[in-house]
């Protein structure tokens, strides 16, 4: 039997959850499964539908009492389309799905799978993500979070499936095309021949941009001529934080040593021309995707030693681990790398193929 799989998430804009959803959907289609995604619209919808997945545009991520009106629509959709598996990837969609499933007779009810993408606040609202017949944790860190905070959950229900990168796209031999390099240096001429230290992260306090600025400041004060690149979207709600960062840069007198790129679709190319990539999340992240992408290109990474990034570096590049929130130690490690760059070994175990195989094996396991 080839099951019909419905994935539900808030929207399909760029992000790790959204990218993983599209990757699974594309693989389902390739394997002749019926693939459906329900979410609000977003920039990834054209890519999703072009590969053969059906998209249902519903605002299932809105945290509002009026979202209750969506429950009958979801119930009707599940019934009419005879969905076999519902894979929920966020809390609000999970609650709407929970109430929709309750309306379906137990013998006809689709199987529920959930992915815990982060260490949510611990409360009854978050516990809905632990209600699936199978629970996917995207790292060992997230599995420990589940077991520590919800001890009544059966550990056997939890499957650790780390995110992965496509080895055909992220590999040591990758080089940007000449036209990209030409366009890049036309846009950022001041970056030519610079030692680039890159922080790829959307602008938000916990991603560590202020620590990054302190690190670049200290390195330049030591006579180490580096340039800091902050790559990430600047949401209008984060304008105040952005201006705080700009003020800090001015105060530290390093305007000529920091560049903001805003959101970029060419992150792989930017990572590949970087000398070092940093991961400075102030609270542990569920998975170190940025670190993994850089290391998969052969670019050294310095990362705070906690959360999912810790796991990736332990497996692929332990030399790059540094004490969380300690910018002094991060500076010392970067200085060491600047003077003698360590080799990144070509041994990535976090592949997209592994993630796809393990996830779809969970779907298929209900029908073996």
CSV table of C-alpha atoms in Angstrom, one decimal:
chain,number,residue,atom,x,y,z
A,1,UNK,CA,0.0,0.0,0.0
A,2,UNK,CA,1.2,3.5,-0.9
A,3,UNK,CA,-0.2,5.7,1.9
A,4,UNK,CA,-1.6,9.2,1.4
A,5,UNK,CA,0.5,11.5,3.6
A,6,UNK,CA,-0.7,15.0,4.7
A,7,UNK,CA,1.9,17.3,6.3
A,8,UNK,CA,0.6,20.2,8.3
A,9,UNK,CA,2.6,23.3,9.3
A,10,UNK,CA,1.9,27.1,9.7
A,11,UNK,CA,3.3,28.4,6.4
A,12,UNK,CA,5.8,27.6,3.6
A,13,UNK,CA,8.2,30.5,3.9
A,14,UNK,CA,11.9,29.8,4.2
A,15,UNK,CA,13.1,28.0,7.4
A,16,UNK,CA,14.3,24.6,8.5
A,17,UNK,CA,10.9,23.2,9.2
A,18,UNK,CA,9.6,24.4,5.9
A,19,UNK,CA,12.6,23.1,3.9
A,20,UNK,CA,12.3,19.7,5.6
A,21,UNK,CA,8.6,19.5,4.7
A,22,UNK,CA,9.3,20.2,1.0
A,23,UNK,CA,12.1,17.7,1.0
A,24,UNK,CA,9.9,15.0,2.4
A,25,UNK,CA,7.1,15.9,0.1
A,26,UNK,CA,9.3,15.7,-3.0
A,27,UNK,CA,10.6,12.3,-1.9
A,28,UNK,CA,7.1,11.0,-1.3
A,29,UNK,CA,6.1,12.0,-4.9
A,30,UNK,CA,9.3,10.3,-6.2
A,31,UNK,CA,8.3,7.1,-4.4
A,32,UNK,CA,4.8,7.2,-5.9
A,33,UNK,CA,3.1,8.1,-2.6
A,34,UNK,CA,0.3,10.7,-2.6
A,35,UNK,CA,1.7,13.8,-1.0
A,36,UNK,CA,-0.3,16.8,0.4
A,37,UNK,CA,0.8,19.8,2.4
A,38,UNK,CA,-1.6,22.0,4.3
A,39,UNK,CA,-0.3,25.4,5.4
A,40,UNK,CA,-0.7,29.1,4.7
A,41,UNK,CA,0.9,30.3,1.5
A,42,UNK,CA,4.6,31.1,1.3
A,43,UNK,CA,7.7,31.4,-1.0
A,44,UNK,CA,8.3,27.6,-1.1
A,45,UNK,CA,4.8,26.7,-2.5
A,46,UNK,CA,5.8,27.0,-6.2
A,47,UNK,CA,8.7,24.6,-5.6
A,48,UNK,CA,6.5,22.2,-3.7
A,49,UNK,CA,3.7,22.1,-6.3
A,50,UNK,CA,6.1,21.9,-9.2
A,51,UNK,CA,7.4,18.5,-7.9
A,52,UNK,CA,3.8,17.1,-7.8
A,53,UNK,CA,2.7,17.7,-4.2
A,54,UNK,CA,-0.8,19.2,-3.7
A,55,UNK,CA,-0.9,22.3,-1.5
A,56,UNK,CA,-4.0,23.2,0.6
A,57,UNK,CA,-3.9,26.9,1.6
A,58,UNK,CA,-5.3,27.2,5.1
A,59,UNK,CA,-4.0,29.5,7.9
A,60,UNK,CA,-3.5,26.7,10.4
A,61,UNK,CA,-0.8,28.5,12.2
A,62,UNK,CA,-2.8,31.5,13.4
A,63,UNK,CA,-3.0,31.5,17.2
A,64,UNK,CA,-6.5,32.9,17.4
A,65,UNK,CA,-9.8,31.7,18.8
A,66,UNK,CA,-11.2,32.0,15.3
A,67,UNK,CA,-8.9,29.2,14.1
A,68,UNK,CA,-11.5,26.9,15.6
A,69,UNK,CA,-13.5,27.4,12.5
A,70,UNK,CA,-10.8,25.4,10.6
A,71,UNK,CA,-11.5,22.2,12.5
A,72,UNK,CA,-14.5,21.2,10.4
A,73,UNK,CA,-12.6,22.0,7.2
A,74,UNK,CA,-9.7,19.8,8.3
A,75,UNK,CA,-12.0,17.0,9.4
A,76,UNK,CA,-13.9,17.1,6.1
A,77,UNK,CA,-10.7,17.1,4.1
A,78,UNK,CA,-9.3,14.1,6.0
A,79,UNK,CA,-12.5,12.2,5.4
A,80,UNK,CA,-13.0,13.1,1.7
A,81,UNK,CA,-9.4,12.5,0.7
A,82,UNK,CA,-9.0,9.4,2.8
A,83,UNK,CA,-5.7,10.5,4.3
A,84,UNK,CA,-3.7,7.7,5.8
A,85,UNK,CA,-1.1,9.6,7.8
A,86,UNK,CA,-1.1,13.1,9.2
A,87,UNK,CA,2.3,14.5,10.0
A,88,UNK,CA,2.1,17.6,12.3
A,89,UNK,CA,5.1,19.9,12.6
A,90,UNK,CA,3.9,22.7,14.8
A,91,UNK,CA,1.7,23.2,17.9
A,92,UNK,CA,-1.2,25.1,16.6
A,93,UNK,CA,-1.7,22.9,13.6
A,94,UNK,CA,-1.3,19.9,15.9
A,95,UNK,CA,-4.2,21.1,18.1
A,96,UNK,CA,-6.5,21.7,15.2
A,97,UNK,CA,-5.6,18.3,13.8
A,98,UNK,CA,-6.2,16.7,17.2
A,99,UNK,CA,-9.8,18.0,17.3
A,100,UNK,CA,-10.4,17.1,13.7
A,101,UNK,CA,-9.3,13.5,14.3
A,102,UNK,CA,-11.6,13.2,17.2
A,103,UNK,CA,-14.5,13.5,14.8
A,104,UNK,CA,-13.4,10.5,12.8
A,105,UNK,CA,-14.3,7.0,13.9
A,106,UNK,CA,-11.3,5.3,15.4
A,107,UNK,CA,-11.1,2.6,12.8
A,108,UNK,CA,-11.0,5.1,10.0
A,109,UNK,CA,-8.8,7.7,11.8
A,110,UNK,CA,-5.5,8.6,10.1
A,111,UNK,CA,-2.3,7.8,11.9
A,112,UNK,CA,-0.7,10.8,13.6
A,113,UNK,CA,3.0,11.4,13.4
A,114,UNK,CA,4.6,14.5,14.9
A,115,UNK,CA,8.1,16.1,14.6
A,116,UNK,CA,9.4,18.1,17.6
A,117,UNK,CA,11.5,20.8,15.9
A,118,UNK,CA,12.5,22.6,19.0
A,119,UNK,CA,12.6,22.8,22.8
A,120,UNK,CA,9.1,24.3,23.2
A,121,UNK,CA,8.0,25.9,26.5
A,122,UNK,CA,6.9,23.1,28.8
A,123,UNK,CA,3.2,23.3,29.2
A,124,UNK,CA,0.0,21.5,28.2
A,125,UNK,CA,-0.1,23.5,24.9
A,126,UNK,CA,3.2,22.1,23.9
A,127,UNK,CA,2.5,18.5,25.0
A,128,UNK,CA,0.2,18.1,22.0
A,129,UNK,CA,3.4,17.5,20.0
A,130,UNK,CA,4.0,14.3,22.0
A,131,UNK,CA,0.6,12.8,21.1
A,132,UNK,CA,1.6,11.1,17.8
A,133,UNK,CA,1.8,7.4,17.4
A,134,UNK,CA,5.4,8.1,16.5
A,135,UNK,CA,7.4,11.2,17.6
A,136,UNK,CA,10.3,12.3,15.5
A,137,UNK,CA,13.0,14.2,17.4
A,138,UNK,CA,15.4,16.1,15.2
A,139,UNK,CA,18.4,15.6,17.5
A,140,UNK,CA,19.5,13.7,20.6
A,141,UNK,CA,19.2,17.0,22.4
A,142,UNK,CA,15.5,17.2,21.5
A,143,UNK,CA,14.9,13.6,22.5
A,144,UNK,CA,16.4,14.4,26.0
A,145,UNK,CA,14.2,17.5,26.2
A,146,UNK,CA,11.1,15.3,25.6
A,147,UNK,CA,12.0,12.7,28.1
A,148,UNK,CA,13.1,15.1,30.8
A,149,UNK,CA,10.0,17.3,30.5
A,150,UNK,CA,7.4,14.7,29.7
A,151,UNK,CA,8.4,11.6,31.6
A,152,UNK,CA,5.1,9.9,30.9
A,153,UNK,CA,6.0,9.6,27.2
A,154,UNK,CA,7.0,6.1,26.1
A,155,UNK,CA,10.6,6.4,24.9
A,156,UNK,CA,10.0,3.7,22.3
A,157,UNK,CA,7.7,6.1,20.5
A,158,UNK,CA,10.5,8.5,19.8
A,159,UNK,CA,12.7,8.2,16.8
A,160,UNK,CA,15.8,10.5,16.4
A,161,UNK,CA,16.0,11.6,12.8
A,162,UNK,CA,18.5,14.5,12.3
A,163,UNK,CA,18.1,17.0,9.5
A,164,UNK,CA,20.4,16.4,6.6
A,165,UNK,CA,22.0,18.1,3.7
A,166,UNK,CA,22.0,17.0,0.1
A,167,UNK,CA,25.5,15.7,-0.7
A,168,UNK,CA,25.0,16.5,-4.4
A,169,UNK,CA,24.6,20.2,-3.5
A,170,UNK,CA,26.8,20.5,-0.4
A,171,UNK,CA,30.2,19.0,-1.0
A,172,UNK,CA,33.9,19.8,-0.7
A,173,UNK,CA,34.4,20.5,-4.4
A,174,UNK,CA,31.6,23.0,-4.6
A,175,UNK,CA,32.6,26.4,-6.0
A,176,UNK,CA,30.3,29.3,-6.9
A,177,UNK,CA,29.9,30.1,-10.6
A,178,UNK,CA,32.0,32.9,-12.0
A,179,UNK,CA,28.9,35.0,-12.7
A,180,UNK,CA,27.9,34.7,-9.0
A,181,UNK,CA,31.4,35.8,-7.9
A,182,UNK,CA,31.3,38.8,-10.3
A,183,UNK,CA,27.8,39.9,-9.1
A,184,UNK,CA,28.8,39.4,-5.4
A,185,UNK,CA,31.8,41.6,-5.6
A,186,UNK,CA,29.9,44.2,-7.6
A,187,UNK,CA,27.4,44.3,-4.8
A,188,UNK,CA,30.0,44.1,-2.0
A,189,UNK,CA,33.3,45.4,-3.5
A,190,UNK,CA,34.7,46.1,0.0
A,191,UNK,CA,34.7,42.4,0.7
A,192,UNK,CA,37.4,41.5,-1.9
A,193,UNK,CA,40.5,39.9,-0.4
A,194,UNK,CA,39.1,40.0,3.1
A,195,UNK,CA,39.3,37.2,5.7
A,196,UNK,CA,35.5,36.6,6.0
A,197,UNK,CA,33.9,35.4,9.2
A,198,UNK,CA,30.2,34.7,8.6
A,199,UNK,CA,27.2,34.5,10.9
A,200,UNK,CA,24.3,33.1,9.0
A,201,UNK,CA,21.2,33.8,11.2
A,202,UNK,CA,18.1,35.8,11.0
A,203,UNK,CA,18.2,39.0,13.1
A,204,UNK,CA,16.9,38.0,16.6
A,205,UNK,CA,18.5,38.5,20.0
A,206,UNK,CA,19.0,34.8,20.8
A,207,UNK,CA,20.9,34.1,17.5
A,208,UNK,CA,23.9,36.0,18.9
A,209,UNK,CA,24.6,38.9,16.6
A,210,UNK,CA,25.7,41.1,19.5
A,211,UNK,CA,28.2,38.4,20.5
A,212,UNK,CA,29.4,38.3,16.9
A,213,UNK,CA,30.0,42.1,16.9
A,214,UNK,CA,32.0,41.8,20.2
A,215,UNK,CA,34.1,38.9,18.6
A,216,UNK,CA,34.9,40.9,15.5
A,217,UNK,CA,35.7,44.0,17.6
A,218,UNK,CA,38.1,42.0,19.8
A,219,UNK,CA,39.8,40.3,16.8
A,220,UNK,CA,40.5,43.7,15.1
A,221,UNK,CA,41.7,45.2,18.3
A,222,UNK,CA,44.3,42.4,18.4
A,223,UNK,CA,45.5,43.4,15.0
A,224,UNK,CA,43.7,40.5,13.2
A,225,UNK,CA,42.2,42.0,10.1
A,226,UNK,CA,38.9,40.2,9.7
A,227,UNK,CA,35.6,41.2,8.2
A,228,UNK,CA,32.3,40.1,9.8
A,229,UNK,CA,29.4,39.1,7.6
A,230,UNK,CA,25.9,39.0,9.1
A,231,UNK,CA,23.7,37.1,6.7
A,232,UNK,CA,20.0,37.0,7.6
A,233,UNK,CA,16.6,38.7,7.1
A,234,UNK,CA,15.8,41.8,9.0
A,235,UNK,CA,12.1,41.5,9.9
A,236,UNK,CA,10.3,44.8,10.4
A,237,UNK,CA,9.5,43.7,14.0
A,238,UNK,CA,13.3,43.5,14.6
A,239,UNK,CA,14.1,47.0,13.4
A,240,UNK,CA,14.8,48.1,17.0
A,241,UNK,CA,17.3,45.3,17.5
A,242,UNK,CA,18.9,46.1,14.2
A,243,UNK,CA,19.4,49.7,15.2
A,244,UNK,CA,20.9,48.5,18.6
A,245,UNK,CA,23.4,46.4,16.6
A,246,UNK,CA,24.3,49.3,14.4
A,247,UNK,CA,24.8,51.5,17.4
A,248,UNK,CA,27.1,48.9,19.0
A,249,UNK,CA,29.1,48.7,15.8
A,250,UNK,CA,29.5,52.5,15.7
A,251,UNK,CA,30.4,52.6,19.4
A,252,UNK,CA,33.1,49.9,18.8
A,253,UNK,CA,34.4,51.8,15.8
A,254,UNK,CA,34.2,48.8,13.5
A,255,UNK,CA,31.8,50.2,10.8
A,256,UNK,CA,34.4,49.1,8.2
A,257,UNK,CA,34.6,45.6,9.5
A,258,UNK,CA,30.9,44.5,9.6
A,259,UNK,CA,28.5,44.0,6.7
A,260,UNK,CA,24.8,43.2,6.9
A,261,UNK,CA,23.5,41.4,3.8
A,262,UNK,CA,19.8,41.0,4.8
A,263,UNK,CA,18.0,37.9,3.6
A,264,UNK,CA,19.8,36.0,0.8
A,265,UNK,CA,18.8,33.0,-1.4
A,266,UNK,CA,22.5,32.3,-2.2
A,267,UNK,CA,23.5,31.2,1.3
A,268,UNK,CA,25.4,28.2,0.0
A,269,UNK,CA,27.6,30.4,-2.2
A,270,UNK,CA,28.3,32.8,0.7
A,271,UNK,CA,29.2,30.0,3.1
A,272,UNK,CA,31.6,28.6,0.5
A,273,UNK,CA,33.6,31.8,0.2
A,274,UNK,CA,33.8,32.3,3.9
A,275,UNK,CA,37.0,31.5,5.8
A,276,UNK,CA,35.2,30.7,9.1
A,277,UNK,CA,31.4,30.3,9.9
A,278,UNK,CA,30.1,30.9,13.4
A,279,UNK,CA,27.1,29.5,15.2
A,280,UNK,CA,26.4,31.7,18.3
A,281,UNK,CA,22.9,30.8,19.4
A,282,UNK,CA,22.5,32.0,23.0
A,283,UNK,CA,20.0,29.2,23.8
A,284,UNK,CA,20.6,25.7,22.6
A,285,UNK,CA,19.2,25.1,19.1
A,286,UNK,CA,17.3,22.0,18.1
A,287,UNK,CA,19.7,21.2,15.3
A,288,UNK,CA,22.9,22.8,13.9
A,289,UNK,CA,21.9,23.0,10.3
A,290,UNK,CA,24.0,26.1,9.5
A,291,UNK,CA,27.1,24.5,11.0
A,292,UNK,CA,26.4,21.3,9.1
A,293,UNK,CA,26.0,23.1,5.7
A,294,UNK,CA,29.3,25.0,6.2
A,295,UNK,CA,31.2,21.8,7.3
A,296,UNK,CA,29.7,19.9,4.3
A,297,UNK,CA,31.4,22.5,2.1
A,298,UNK,CA,34.7,22.1,3.9
A,299,UNK,CA,34.5,25.4,5.7
A,300,UNK,CA,35.6,25.4,9.4
A,301,UNK,CA,33.0,26.3,12.0
A,302,UNK,CA,33.3,27.7,15.5
A,303,UNK,CA,30.1,27.1,17.5
A,304,UNK,CA,28.8,27.4,21.0
A,305,UNK,CA,29.0,24.0,22.5
A,306,UNK,CA,25.4,23.2,23.3
A,307,UNK,CA,22.2,21.9,21.6
A,308,UNK,CA,22.1,20.5,18.2
A,309,UNK,CA,25.2,22.3,17.0
A,310,UNK,CA,27.2,20.5,19.7
A,311,UNK,CA,26.1,17.2,18.3
A,312,UNK,CA,27.1,18.1,14.7
A,313,UNK,CA,30.5,19.4,15.8
A,314,UNK,CA,31.2,16.4,18.0
A,315,UNK,CA,30.7,14.2,15.0
A,316,UNK,CA,32.3,16.3,12.2
A,317,UNK,CA,34.6,19.0,13.6
A,318,UNK,CA,35.2,18.9,17.4
A,319,UNK,CA,38.0,21.4,17.1
A,320,UNK,CA,35.4,24.1,16.5
A,321,UNK,CA,33.5,23.8,19.8
A,322,UNK,CA,33.7,26.7,22.2
A,323,UNK,CA,32.2,27.5,25.6
A,324,UNK,CA,28.7,29.0,25.2
A,325,UNK,CA,28.3,32.8,25.7
A,326,UNK,CA,32.1,33.2,26.3
A,327,UNK,CA,33.2,35.6,23.5
A,328,UNK,CA,36.8,35.7,24.9
A,329,UNK,CA,37.2,32.0,24.4
A,330,UNK,CA,35.6,32.2,20.9
A,331,UNK,CA,38.1,34.9,20.0
A,332,UNK,CA,41.0,32.8,21.2
A,333,UNK,CA,39.8,29.8,19.1
A,334,UNK,CA,39.3,32.0,15.9
A,335,UNK,CA,42.7,33.5,16.4
A,336,UNK,CA,44.2,30.0,16.5
A,337,UNK,CA,42.3,29.1,13.3
A,338,UNK,CA,43.5,32.3,11.7
A,339,UNK,CA,47.1,31.5,12.3
A,340,UNK,CA,46.8,27.8,11.4
A,341,UNK,CA,43.5,26.7,9.8
A,342,UNK,CA,42.5,23.1,10.8
A,343,UNK,CA,41.4,20.7,8.1
A,344,UNK,CA,37.7,19.8,8.0
A,345,UNK,CA,37.4,16.1,7.3
A,346,UNK,CA,35.1,14.9,4.6
A,347,UNK,CA,32.9,12.6,6.6
A,348,UNK,CA,29.4,14.0,6.7
A,349,UNK,CA,26.9,11.5,8.3
A,350,UNK,CA,24.0,14.0,8.3
A,351,UNK,CA,22.7,13.4,4.8
A,352,UNK,CA,19.4,14.3,3.3
A,353,UNK,CA,19.1,10.7,2.0
A,354,UNK,CA,19.3,9.3,5.5
A,355,UNK,CA,16.7,11.8,6.8
A,356,UNK,CA,14.3,10.9,3.9
A,357,UNK,CA,14.8,7.2,4.2
A,358,UNK,CA,14.2,7.1,8.0
A,359,UNK,CA,11.1,9.4,7.8
A,360,UNK,CA,9.4,7.5,5.0
A,361,UNK,CA,10.3,4.2,6.8
A,362,UNK,CA,8.2,5.4,9.7
A,363,UNK,CA,5.3,6.1,7.4
A,364,UNK,CA,5.6,2.7,5.7
A,365,UNK,CA,6.0,0.9,9.1
A,366,UNK,CA,2.3,1.3,9.8
A,367,UNK,CA,1.5,-0.8,6.7
A,368,UNK,CA,4.0,-3.6,6.9
